[in-house]
Amino acid sequence: MRDPNQEKNYLKDYTVPDYLIHNVALNFTLDEECTVVSSRLTLSRNPASKALINSLTLAGENLKLLSVNLDDGTDLSKEQYLQTQDSLIINNVPQQQAFVLCIENTINPKANTALEGLYLSNDMLCTQCEAEGFRKITYFLDRPDVMSLFTTTITGDKNRYPVLLSNGNKIAQGELPDNRHWVTWEDPFNKPCYLFALVAGQLECIADRFTTQSGREIDLQIFVEKHDMDKCDHAMQSLKNSMIWDEQVYGREYDLDLYMIVAVSHFNMGAMENKGLNVFNTKFVLARPDTATDSDYEHIEGVIGHEYFHNWTGNRITCRDWFQLSLKEGFTVFRDQEFTGDRTSKAVKRIEDVNMLRTRQFAEDAGPLAHPIRPDSYMEINNFYTLTVYEKGAEVVRMIHTLVGAEGFRKGSNLYFERHDGQAVTCDDFVNAMESANNIDLGQFRRWYAQAGTPVLTAHQHYDSTAQTLTLTLSQNCPATPGQTHKEPLHIPVTLGLLHKDGSVAQCKLQDNAAKEAQNQVILQLTQSEQVFVFENLAEQPVVSILRGFSAPVKLEMERSLEELAFLLSYDSDTFNRWEAGQQLAGQVIAGLIADVQNDQKMQLNPIIVTAFKQVLEHAWDDLSYFALLLSLPSENYLAEQMPVVDVNAIHAAREFLVQNLAEQLQPQFQALYENNHRDESGQFDSGAIGRRRIKNTCLSYLSKLENKDIQQLSQLQFNSAKNMTDQLAALTVIVNNPHPASQQCLADFYHQWRTEALVIDKWFALQAASNMPDTFATVQSLMNHPAFDLKNPNRVRSLIGAFSQANPLHFHAKNGQGYQFLADQIIALNTLNPQVASRMVSALTSWRRHDISRQTLMKAQLERIISTEDISKDVYEVASKSLNYEA
Ligand code: 7MF
Ligand code: ZN
């Protein structure tokens, strides 16, 4: 059994590295089962290190050591170094001058199913080093504050590995006997080893060029397998869009002459920002109108942007240690969110991001794995690439943006880049730059980095008609999280507007704020546990629109009547709050229906929701994607978040009842809207076409609840005649989630049509795994034995096992526990193959305290079974044990 306390790393224990590595010359001789790695390191003692040692400890895992050599002398004898499970300790290295260390070792990429280090994906060799994968390639100081200049030579068979890539610029190449060749790459920028990459294989290249604002010409190359060459145009365009955006919005230019992207089909995550050589999951590169949905197109552009933006926020300036991960990830997510907002619809993007944050990050922050965006400790760093570090981290950066304004933020980021280019720094360095550039005090604001949990923001209002004032009392309270019982008040920016009863804008004139003119909107600074704000000159009681744009990652509690929510849904000028009012309205109505179900009463629908929807349907919208969001109900997972004890069956029944009723009562409107927006289009990706598909498919999904023959035919017709994946998949989704005579046929046709397109087959698995039809569990079990299923491919695992456990609360939480047992079986199987993917799958079980006692018992039993498995990985052990030991 593992001991969690023994293997923990603490932020408070940080010390500077004892040695620095200035230059790294790597030599790879490629072979699937035995690649030879030789590394020549130039090191010296770090003058800043105070440790009283003269040995050097390098990290290394699963390496077969061949030789160690110091300063080009004779190879070291076994007495001069010590090898442990995860390190190589060299005794008596020079302390006064620089020295050269040469190490030779071999690795086995074919046996590497964990997909960390150097591994095989289809027939291609590729690397993944973040966070600590470089130590699976060779012995090294594998920590981000050791930055070095890398030169990499790769030698391999010309037929198997015609393309040989690494970071930087190609500086030499040549031919060798026995049909072999070699290439040397040089990266002129200092970098930590987690940004190292190597790719070798039979790859085709799509090339383009970009001219930077200062007139430099950059070569852009995307490498894919031959049959994917027709799916790279969108990724290439996205890359160019990202490059222009970073120049315009942050004044940041690309710094090498070459930018390469490689798409690989076996990848643990989305993508990786290796310097000059990004490696991507195929899912975030490949797109053709008939194979990728509108949302795939948007995500591809977002991820290409994310990795590109890392070149400045991550690579030029990197993290001092992994506790600072949010320094690069929170900031880069904020940057990619803004990029996508600018490219598509700001309103829609903000809603999508907040929706994700509230359903998934809030759950994390309320559970056993809650941690601050800058964690204090971890067992396995791979478990800390979390929604909290990424998404809440981005919200914290966004709050700084709100506090200092767009111009102030640009001044702050300029100063940050100026001060720290080429360095490995901390979250505090980022906040310091924002502070100095704007002459403000973010002292209290820094608590957001250290404190876990989602604060609850409570708002009370009182209108005084004699004084013509509105008094708003705001208070904040953050629930305890593991290891943090006491919470200090946070600095929370609360954006607020007021509306007159006719829907027009009322002026916000704050009392005791003589300097400030009345404004359409104000940003309140909540810094205490409770604070009172008084607004004057209000001849009638206004309607309060609070937390506009979701100005802080908090749970807002405010008494609201359904009428007030319906009013805001009609009139709020803030697009986020307008949508939010509709969500709350629907949420309250569904809560009423859930109570009916739980009390064994017939469900009674409050007609106010139908009227509100009718008004939305009658309005003339130009942003059809936003319109579609206004008609979308809160997800089952979001509704579960709102309940003290989750009742998956009641949630499903209540939500379905509402959908069905809306469909019945608004059928003519949905039908007309469908017809007006239906086109058989292919290859149209302007916001108009995307919006038409989104609103049309939203209508189709309502109409499909009517179990009406004509509508069944309509969805089948759309499925058969669709010329784009958005329409085809939307049709198949409604066919598979409702009783439909052709559902089996459509699934079979879809499989046959797309059997050679792995990413489309992923959709086919996911769609069935997330179905609410009664036979879903049996389907999932049989899909596990489908010839196209493969536990070694993370995308397949996420499509089938991930979709079932995370996107199908109804069936995953089946009362008899079969869903839990199934998931635990798969986690145990994955634990040996791929601990990172296995650990991510545990998340569906960690929320056990949120369910009824009988389900709690069943879920806990599976977690116990998981942690008592032999050879349990650190990754899975940390997540499973923390979920079990947590006291609510
Ligand atoms: C957009 O952050 C947003 C987040 C680490 C791997 C990509 O660039 C990354 C890598 C994980 C989880 C999410 C993302 C990434 C990783 C990601 C990708 C695109 N540095 Br793990
Ligand atoms: Zn990232």
mmCIF file of C-alpha atoms in Angstrom, residues 22-136:
data_model
loop_
_atom_site.group_PDB
_atom_site.id
_atom_site.type_symbol
_atom_site.label_atom_id
_atom_site.label_comp_id
_atom_site.label_asym_id
_atom_site.label_seq_id
_atom_site.Cartn_x
_atom_site.Cartn_y
_atom_site.Cartn_z
ATOM 1 C CA HIS A 22 23.855 25.328 -19.945
ATOM 2 C CA ASN A 23 24.034 23.165 -23.046
ATOM 3 C CA VAL A 24 22.445 19.890 -24.013
ATOM 4 C CA ALA A 25 23.493 17.890 -27.058
ATOM 5 C CA LEU A 26 21.198 14.929 -27.591
ATOM 6 C CA ASN A 27 21.720 12.055 -29.998
ATOM 7 C CA PHE A 28 18.901 9.636 -30.771
ATOM 8 C CA THR A 29 19.381 6.433 -32.724
ATOM 9 C CA LEU A 30 15.831 5.388 -33.388
ATOM 10 C CA ASP A 31 14.440 1.935 -32.929
ATOM 11 C CA GLU A 32 10.914 0.936 -31.905
ATOM 12 C CA GLU A 33 12.047 -1.275 -29.086
ATOM 13 C CA CYS A 34 15.514 0.003 -28.327
ATOM 14 C CA THR A 35 16.239 3.639 -29.034
ATOM 15 C CA VAL A 36 19.726 4.701 -27.975
ATOM 16 C CA VAL A 37 19.912 8.125 -26.337
ATOM 17 C CA SER A 38 23.219 9.780 -25.712
ATOM 18 C CA SER A 39 23.337 13.120 -24.032
ATOM 19 C CA ARG A 40 26.217 15.511 -23.534
ATOM 20 C CA LEU A 41 25.509 18.097 -20.834
ATOM 21 C CA THR A 42 27.536 21.164 -19.915
ATOM 22 C CA LEU A 43 26.874 21.890 -16.267
ATOM 23 C CA SER A 44 28.116 24.054 -13.451
ATOM 24 C CA ARG A 45 27.342 24.521 -9.816
ATOM 25 C CA ASN A 46 24.532 27.072 -9.345
ATOM 26 C CA PRO A 47 26.072 30.008 -7.432
ATOM 27 C CA ALA A 48 22.690 30.631 -5.800
ATOM 28 C CA SER A 49 22.563 27.146 -4.276
ATOM 29 C CA LYS A 50 23.586 26.857 -0.633
ATOM 30 C CA ALA A 51 23.516 23.056 -0.355
ATOM 31 C CA LEU A 52 26.653 21.482 1.151
ATOM 32 C CA ILE A 53 27.117 18.725 -1.391
ATOM 33 C CA ASN A 54 29.464 17.790 -4.176
ATOM 34 C CA SER A 55 27.322 15.105 -5.756
ATOM 35 C CA LEU A 56 24.873 15.630 -8.622
ATOM 36 C CA THR A 57 21.438 13.969 -8.622
ATOM 37 C CA LEU A 58 19.640 13.577 -11.948
ATOM 38 C CA ALA A 59 16.090 12.292 -12.394
ATOM 39 C CA GLY A 60 15.451 9.257 -14.597
ATOM 40 C CA GLU A 61 12.769 6.549 -14.883
ATOM 41 C CA ASN A 62 12.567 3.299 -16.867
ATOM 42 C CA LEU A 63 15.994 3.908 -18.383
ATOM 43 C CA LYS A 64 18.606 1.306 -19.182
ATOM 44 C CA LEU A 65 21.951 2.962 -18.393
ATOM 45 C CA LEU A 66 24.862 2.137 -20.714
ATOM 46 C CA SER A 67 27.604 4.542 -19.637
ATOM 47 C CA VAL A 68 28.468 7.674 -17.658
ATOM 48 C CA ASN A 69 31.409 9.862 -18.502
ATOM 49 C CA LEU A 70 32.789 12.988 -16.851
ATOM 50 C CA ASP A 71 34.849 15.604 -18.716
ATOM 51 C CA ASP A 72 35.649 13.195 -21.555
ATOM 52 C CA GLY A 73 37.770 10.957 -19.334
ATOM 53 C CA THR A 74 37.364 7.213 -19.076
ATOM 54 C CA ASP A 75 33.832 6.006 -18.299
ATOM 55 C CA LEU A 76 32.929 6.205 -14.632
ATOM 56 C CA SER A 77 33.103 2.966 -12.684
ATOM 57 C CA LYS A 78 30.112 1.667 -10.685
ATOM 58 C CA GLU A 79 31.645 3.074 -7.493
ATOM 59 C CA GLN A 80 31.566 6.608 -8.845
ATOM 60 C CA TYR A 81 27.805 6.787 -9.233
ATOM 61 C CA LEU A 82 24.633 5.352 -7.739
ATOM 62 C CA GLN A 83 21.517 4.316 -9.635
ATOM 63 C CA THR A 84 18.143 4.250 -7.845
ATOM 64 C CA GLN A 85 14.570 3.567 -9.058
ATOM 65 C CA ASP A 86 14.171 7.148 -10.190
ATOM 66 C CA SER A 87 17.593 8.814 -10.115
ATOM 67 C CA LEU A 88 21.263 8.748 -10.967
ATOM 68 C CA ILE A 89 23.621 10.189 -8.342
ATOM 69 C CA ILE A 90 27.135 11.079 -9.466
ATOM 70 C CA ASN A 91 29.704 11.510 -6.712
ATOM 71 C CA ASN A 92 32.306 14.247 -6.644
ATOM 72 C CA VAL A 93 31.550 16.461 -9.588
ATOM 73 C CA PRO A 94 33.605 19.667 -10.076
ATOM 74 C CA GLN A 95 32.377 22.552 -7.940
ATOM 75 C CA GLN A 96 34.615 25.377 -9.147
ATOM 76 C CA GLN A 97 34.308 25.192 -12.903
ATOM 77 C CA ALA A 98 31.915 24.033 -15.612
ATOM 78 C CA PHE A 99 32.058 20.326 -16.512
ATOM 79 C CA VAL A 100 30.802 18.005 -19.195
ATOM 80 C CA LEU A 101 28.736 14.952 -18.399
ATOM 81 C CA CYS A 102 27.992 12.331 -21.067
ATOM 82 C CA ILE A 103 25.356 9.702 -20.484
ATOM 83 C CA GLU A 104 24.239 6.851 -22.726
ATOM 84 C CA ASN A 105 21.050 4.937 -22.145
ATOM 85 C CA THR A 106 18.358 3.056 -24.036
ATOM 86 C CA ILE A 107 14.567 3.245 -23.926
ATOM 87 C CA ASN A 108 11.731 1.131 -25.312
ATOM 88 C CA PRO A 109 9.118 3.306 -27.045
ATOM 89 C CA LYS A 110 6.980 0.361 -28.089
ATOM 90 C CA ALA A 111 6.417 -0.771 -24.498
ATOM 91 C CA ASN A 112 5.481 2.760 -23.459
ATOM 92 C CA THR A 113 1.664 2.620 -23.216
ATOM 93 C CA ALA A 114 1.653 5.462 -20.660
ATOM 94 C CA LEU A 115 2.343 7.842 -23.590
ATOM 95 C CA GLU A 116 4.814 9.882 -21.563
ATOM 96 C CA GLY A 117 8.449 10.208 -22.698
ATOM 97 C CA LEU A 118 9.184 8.702 -26.153
ATOM 98 C CA TYR A 119 6.424 6.434 -27.435
ATOM 99 C CA LEU A 120 4.916 4.898 -30.516
ATOM 100 C CA SER A 121 1.620 6.161 -31.964
ATOM 101 C CA ASN A 122 0.496 4.149 -34.990
ATOM 102 C CA ASP A 123 3.905 3.851 -36.654
ATOM 103 C CA MET A 124 5.211 7.225 -35.610
ATOM 104 C CA LEU A 125 7.598 7.971 -32.761
ATOM 105 C CA CYS A 126 6.793 11.029 -30.673
ATOM 106 C CA THR A 127 7.451 12.552 -27.273
ATOM 107 C CA GLN A 128 5.418 14.081 -24.472
ATOM 108 C CA CYS A 129 7.530 15.653 -21.732
ATOM 109 C CA GLU A 130 5.312 17.987 -19.713
ATOM 110 C CA ALA A 131 5.348 17.825 -16.777
ATOM 111 C CA GLU A 132 8.008 15.242 -15.886
ATOM 112 C CA GLY A 133 8.303 13.059 -18.980
ATOM 113 C CA PHE A 134 11.825 14.052 -20.010
ATOM 114 C CA ARG A 135 13.218 11.841 -17.246
ATOM 115 C CA LYS A 136 11.766 8.883 -19.174
#
